[in-house]
Short mmCIF file of C-alpha atoms and ligand atoms in Angstrom, two decimals:
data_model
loop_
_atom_site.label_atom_id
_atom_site.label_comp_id
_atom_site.label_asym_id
_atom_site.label_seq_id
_atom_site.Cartn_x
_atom_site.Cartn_y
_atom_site.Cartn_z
CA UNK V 1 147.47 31.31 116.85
CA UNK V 2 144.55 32.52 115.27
CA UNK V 3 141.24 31.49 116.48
CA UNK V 4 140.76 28.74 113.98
CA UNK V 5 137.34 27.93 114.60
CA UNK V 6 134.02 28.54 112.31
CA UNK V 7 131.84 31.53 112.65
CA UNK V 8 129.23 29.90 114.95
CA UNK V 9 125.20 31.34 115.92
CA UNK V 10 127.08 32.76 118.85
CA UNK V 11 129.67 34.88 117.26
CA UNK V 12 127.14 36.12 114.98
CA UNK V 13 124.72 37.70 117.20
CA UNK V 14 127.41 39.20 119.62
CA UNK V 15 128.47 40.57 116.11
CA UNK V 16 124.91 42.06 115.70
CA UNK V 17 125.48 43.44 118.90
CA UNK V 18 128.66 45.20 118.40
CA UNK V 19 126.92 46.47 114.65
CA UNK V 20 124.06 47.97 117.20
CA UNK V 21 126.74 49.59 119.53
CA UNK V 22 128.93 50.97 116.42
CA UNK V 23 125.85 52.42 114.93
CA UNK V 24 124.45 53.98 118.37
CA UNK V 25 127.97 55.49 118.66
CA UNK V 26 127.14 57.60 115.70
CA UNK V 27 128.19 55.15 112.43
CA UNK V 28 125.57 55.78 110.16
CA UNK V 29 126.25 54.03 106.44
CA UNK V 30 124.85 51.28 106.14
CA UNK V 31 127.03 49.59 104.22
CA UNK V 32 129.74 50.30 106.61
CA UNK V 33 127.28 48.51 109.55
CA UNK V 34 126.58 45.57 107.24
CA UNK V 35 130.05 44.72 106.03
CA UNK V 36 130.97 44.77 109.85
CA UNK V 37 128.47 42.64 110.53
CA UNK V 38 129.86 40.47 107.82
CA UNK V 39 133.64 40.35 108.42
CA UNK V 40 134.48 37.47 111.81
CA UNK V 41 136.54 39.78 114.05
CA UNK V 42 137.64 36.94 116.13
CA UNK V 43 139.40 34.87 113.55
CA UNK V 44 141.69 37.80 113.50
CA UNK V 45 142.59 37.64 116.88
CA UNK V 46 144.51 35.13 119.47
CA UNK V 47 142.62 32.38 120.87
CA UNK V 48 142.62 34.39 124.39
CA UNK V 49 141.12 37.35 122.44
CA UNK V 50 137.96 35.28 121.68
CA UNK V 51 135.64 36.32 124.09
CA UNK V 52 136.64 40.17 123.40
CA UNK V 53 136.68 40.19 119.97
CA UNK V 54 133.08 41.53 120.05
CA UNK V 55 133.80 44.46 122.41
CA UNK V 56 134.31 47.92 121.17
CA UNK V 57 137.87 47.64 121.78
CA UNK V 58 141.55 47.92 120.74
CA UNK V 59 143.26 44.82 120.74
CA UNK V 60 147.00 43.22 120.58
CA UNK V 61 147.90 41.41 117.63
CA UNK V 62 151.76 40.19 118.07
CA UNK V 63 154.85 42.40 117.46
CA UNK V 64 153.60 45.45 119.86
CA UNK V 65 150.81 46.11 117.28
CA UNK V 66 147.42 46.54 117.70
CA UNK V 67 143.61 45.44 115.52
CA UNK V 68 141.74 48.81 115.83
CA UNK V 69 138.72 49.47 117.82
CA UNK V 70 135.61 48.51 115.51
CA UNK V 71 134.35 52.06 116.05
CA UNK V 72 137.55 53.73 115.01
CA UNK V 73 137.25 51.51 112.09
CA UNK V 74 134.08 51.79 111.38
CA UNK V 75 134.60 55.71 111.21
CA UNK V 76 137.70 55.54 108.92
CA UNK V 77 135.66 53.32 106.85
CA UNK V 78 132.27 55.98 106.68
CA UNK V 79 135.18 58.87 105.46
CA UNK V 80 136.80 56.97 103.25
CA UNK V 81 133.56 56.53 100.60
CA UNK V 82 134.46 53.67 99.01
CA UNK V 83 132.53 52.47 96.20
CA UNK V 84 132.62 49.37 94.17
CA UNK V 85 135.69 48.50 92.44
CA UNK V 86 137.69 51.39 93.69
CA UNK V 87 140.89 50.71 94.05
CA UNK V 88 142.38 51.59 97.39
CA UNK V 89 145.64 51.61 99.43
CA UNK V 90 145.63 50.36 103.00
CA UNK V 91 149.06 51.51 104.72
CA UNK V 92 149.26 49.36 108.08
CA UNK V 93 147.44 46.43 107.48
CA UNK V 94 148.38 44.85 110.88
CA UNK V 95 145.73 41.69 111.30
CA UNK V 96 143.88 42.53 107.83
CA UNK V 97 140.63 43.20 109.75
CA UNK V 98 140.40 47.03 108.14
CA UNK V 99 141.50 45.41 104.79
CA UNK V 100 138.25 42.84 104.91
CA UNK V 101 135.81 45.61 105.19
CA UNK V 102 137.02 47.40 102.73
CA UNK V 103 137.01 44.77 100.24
CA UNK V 104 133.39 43.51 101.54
CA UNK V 105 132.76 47.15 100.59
CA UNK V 106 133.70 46.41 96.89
CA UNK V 107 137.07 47.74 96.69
CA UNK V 108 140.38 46.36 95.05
CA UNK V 109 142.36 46.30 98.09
CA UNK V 110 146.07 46.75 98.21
CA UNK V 111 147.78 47.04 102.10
CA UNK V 112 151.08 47.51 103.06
CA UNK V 113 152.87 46.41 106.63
CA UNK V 114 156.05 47.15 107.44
CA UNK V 115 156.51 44.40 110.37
CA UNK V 116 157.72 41.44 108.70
CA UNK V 117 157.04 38.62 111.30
CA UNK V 118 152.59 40.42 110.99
CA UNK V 119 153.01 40.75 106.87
CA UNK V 120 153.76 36.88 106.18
CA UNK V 121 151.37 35.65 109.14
CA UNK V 122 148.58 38.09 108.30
CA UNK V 123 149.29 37.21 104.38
CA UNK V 124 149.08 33.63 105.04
CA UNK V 125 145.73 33.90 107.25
CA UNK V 126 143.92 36.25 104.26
CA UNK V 127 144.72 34.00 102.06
CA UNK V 128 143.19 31.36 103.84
CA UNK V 129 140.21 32.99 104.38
CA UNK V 130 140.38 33.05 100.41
CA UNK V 131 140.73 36.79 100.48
CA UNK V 132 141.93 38.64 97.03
CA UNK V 133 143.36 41.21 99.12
CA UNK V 134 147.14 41.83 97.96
CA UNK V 135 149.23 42.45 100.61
CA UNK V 136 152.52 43.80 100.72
CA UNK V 137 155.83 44.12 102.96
CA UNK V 138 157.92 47.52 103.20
CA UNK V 139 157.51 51.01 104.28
CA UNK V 140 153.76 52.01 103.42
CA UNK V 141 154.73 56.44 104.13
CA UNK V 142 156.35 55.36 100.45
CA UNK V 143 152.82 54.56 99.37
CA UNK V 144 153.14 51.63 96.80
CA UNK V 145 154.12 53.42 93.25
CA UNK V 146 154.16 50.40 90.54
CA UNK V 147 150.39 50.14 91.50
CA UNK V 148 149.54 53.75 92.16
CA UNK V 149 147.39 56.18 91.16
CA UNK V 150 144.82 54.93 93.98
CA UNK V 151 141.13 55.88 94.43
CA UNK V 152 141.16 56.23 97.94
CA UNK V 153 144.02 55.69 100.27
CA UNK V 154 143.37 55.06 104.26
CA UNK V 155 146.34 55.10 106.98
CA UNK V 156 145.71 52.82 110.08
CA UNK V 157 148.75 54.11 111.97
CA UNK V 158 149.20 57.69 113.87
CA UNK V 159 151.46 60.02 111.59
CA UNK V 160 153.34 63.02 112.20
CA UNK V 161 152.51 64.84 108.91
CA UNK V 162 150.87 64.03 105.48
CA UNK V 163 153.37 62.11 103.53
CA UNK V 164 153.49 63.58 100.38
CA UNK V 165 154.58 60.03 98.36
CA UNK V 166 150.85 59.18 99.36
CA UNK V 167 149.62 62.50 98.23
CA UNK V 168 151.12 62.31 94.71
CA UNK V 169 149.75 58.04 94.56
CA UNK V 170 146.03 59.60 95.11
CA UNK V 171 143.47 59.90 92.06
CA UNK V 172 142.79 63.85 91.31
CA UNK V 173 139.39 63.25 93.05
CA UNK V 174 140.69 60.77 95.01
CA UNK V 175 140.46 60.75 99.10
CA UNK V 176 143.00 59.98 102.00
CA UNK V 177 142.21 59.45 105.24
CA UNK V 178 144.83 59.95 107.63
CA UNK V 179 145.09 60.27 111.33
CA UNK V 180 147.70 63.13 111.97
CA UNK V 181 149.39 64.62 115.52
CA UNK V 182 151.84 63.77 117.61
CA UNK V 183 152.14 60.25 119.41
CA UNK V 184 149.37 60.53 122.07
CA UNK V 185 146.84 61.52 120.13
CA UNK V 186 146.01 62.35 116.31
CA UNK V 187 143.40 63.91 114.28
CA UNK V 188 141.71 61.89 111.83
CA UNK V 189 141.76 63.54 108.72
CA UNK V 190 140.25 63.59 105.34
CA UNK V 191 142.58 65.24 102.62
CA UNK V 192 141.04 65.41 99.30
CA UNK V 193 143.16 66.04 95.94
CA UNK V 194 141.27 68.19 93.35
CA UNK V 195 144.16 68.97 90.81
CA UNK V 196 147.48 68.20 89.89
CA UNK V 197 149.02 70.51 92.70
CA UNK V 198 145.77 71.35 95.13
CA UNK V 199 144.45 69.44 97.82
CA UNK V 200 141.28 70.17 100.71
CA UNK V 201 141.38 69.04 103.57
CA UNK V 202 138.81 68.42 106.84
CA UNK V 203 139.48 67.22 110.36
CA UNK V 204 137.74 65.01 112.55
CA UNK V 205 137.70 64.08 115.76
CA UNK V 206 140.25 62.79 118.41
CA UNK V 207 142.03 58.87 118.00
CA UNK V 208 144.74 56.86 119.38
CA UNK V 209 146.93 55.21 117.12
CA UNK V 210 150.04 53.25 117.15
CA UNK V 211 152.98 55.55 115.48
CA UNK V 212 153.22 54.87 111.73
CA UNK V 213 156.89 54.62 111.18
CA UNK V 214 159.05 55.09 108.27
CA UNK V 215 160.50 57.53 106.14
CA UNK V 216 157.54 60.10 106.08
CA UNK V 217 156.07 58.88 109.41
CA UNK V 218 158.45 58.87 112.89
CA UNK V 219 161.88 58.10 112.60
CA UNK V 220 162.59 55.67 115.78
CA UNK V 221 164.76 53.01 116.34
CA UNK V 222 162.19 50.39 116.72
N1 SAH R 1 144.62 48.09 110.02
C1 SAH R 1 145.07 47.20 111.07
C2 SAH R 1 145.48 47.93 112.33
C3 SAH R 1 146.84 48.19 112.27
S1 SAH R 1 147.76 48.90 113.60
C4 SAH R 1 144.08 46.12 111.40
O1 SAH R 1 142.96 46.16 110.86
O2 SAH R 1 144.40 45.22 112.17
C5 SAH R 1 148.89 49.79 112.56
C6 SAH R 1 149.81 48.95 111.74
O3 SAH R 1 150.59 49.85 110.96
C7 SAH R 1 150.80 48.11 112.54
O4 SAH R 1 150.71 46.78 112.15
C8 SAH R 1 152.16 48.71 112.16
O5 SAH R 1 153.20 47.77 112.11
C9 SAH R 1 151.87 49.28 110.79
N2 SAH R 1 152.77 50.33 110.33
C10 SAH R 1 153.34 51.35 111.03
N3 SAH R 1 154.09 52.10 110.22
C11 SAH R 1 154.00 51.56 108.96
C12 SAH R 1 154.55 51.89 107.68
N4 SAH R 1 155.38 52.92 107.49
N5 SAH R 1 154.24 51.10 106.63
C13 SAH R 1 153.41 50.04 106.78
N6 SAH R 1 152.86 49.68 107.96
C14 SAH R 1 153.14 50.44 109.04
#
């Protein structure tokens, strides 16, 4: 269950903390920091999970799936350049952590999850929460055409290749983020569409993500 209880004095300043050690690590907008220090990582997580929730780390979430690491958010987040009222595409939105910052960055947020049992509890919590965030079941490497063309479009799962359904969904101007390789390790990259047919494209460091699966992600039987 998720850790139902309010966001006390205590929770706040170990969030401070964790702002400090994101920022120290290299995170430098502020309005990345401040929506971190906004958004109560532990009501996303299991009661057990409490006490880490302000650590820098990875953490389970139900159905083999994982929250990010606040850094590794934090630096998808910086890339991504949202602005207010942008209207963005979250595939993976596993707890709905990444999906809170982004909308306490201003954005329109739209995320997709492909686990059922994660998509109706995570819908249910965000709502809750009174979130506007619209979340959505199916395969997100299929991007989410009825509400496409998208501003900026982030992946929170490790792909194989650029799928091109999320290519073709972007804004010409408009920015994906995307962590690409194989399934140890992946490059996070920024891919940038500046016409109808022509795309640019700049890679970042090293991350570990959980595989995103699909039809342009990893074919398993999982
Ligand atoms: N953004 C999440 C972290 C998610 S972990 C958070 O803030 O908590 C990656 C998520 O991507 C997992 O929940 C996984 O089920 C999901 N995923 C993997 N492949 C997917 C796909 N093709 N479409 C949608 N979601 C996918």
């Amino acid at each position: 269950m998720p850790d139902s209880t309010p966001d006390s004095f205590r929770h706040q300043g170990l969030r401070q903390q964790l702002v400090e050690e994101v920022r120290k690590k290299g995170i430098r907008d502020v309005r990345v920091l401040a929506a971190l220090g906004r958004v109560p990582r532990h009501a996303f997580l299991d009661n057990v999970f409490t006490e880490l929730a302000y650590t820098d780390q990875a953490m389970p979430i139900g159905s083999g799936q994982t929250i990010s690491q606040p850094y590794t958010v934090a630096f998808q987040t910086e890339l991504l350049g949202v602005e207010e009222r942008m209207k963005v595409l979250e595939v993976g939105t596993g707890s709905g952590y990444q999906a809170c910052i982004l909308e306490e960055m201003g954005a329109r947020v739209f995320s997709i999850e492909r686990q059922r049992a994660l998509f109706h509890a995570t819908r249910d919590r965000l709502k809750e929460m009174g979130r506007k965030i619209k979340v959505f079941f199916g395969d997100g490497t299929l991007g989410l055409p009825a509400f496409a063309p998208f501003d900026r479009i982030l992946v929170t799962a490790g792909a194989p290749s650029v799928p091109e359904a999320l290519l073709e969904q972007l804004k010409i101007g408009g920015w994906l983020v995307i962590p690409v390789g194989n399934e140890e390790i992946q490059k996070m990259m920024r891919i940038i569409r500046i016409s109808e047919s022509e795309v640019e494209s700049e890679t970042f460091e090293d991350f570990r993500f959980v595989p995103l699966l699909g039809q342009e992600g990893w074919r398993a039987i999982r």
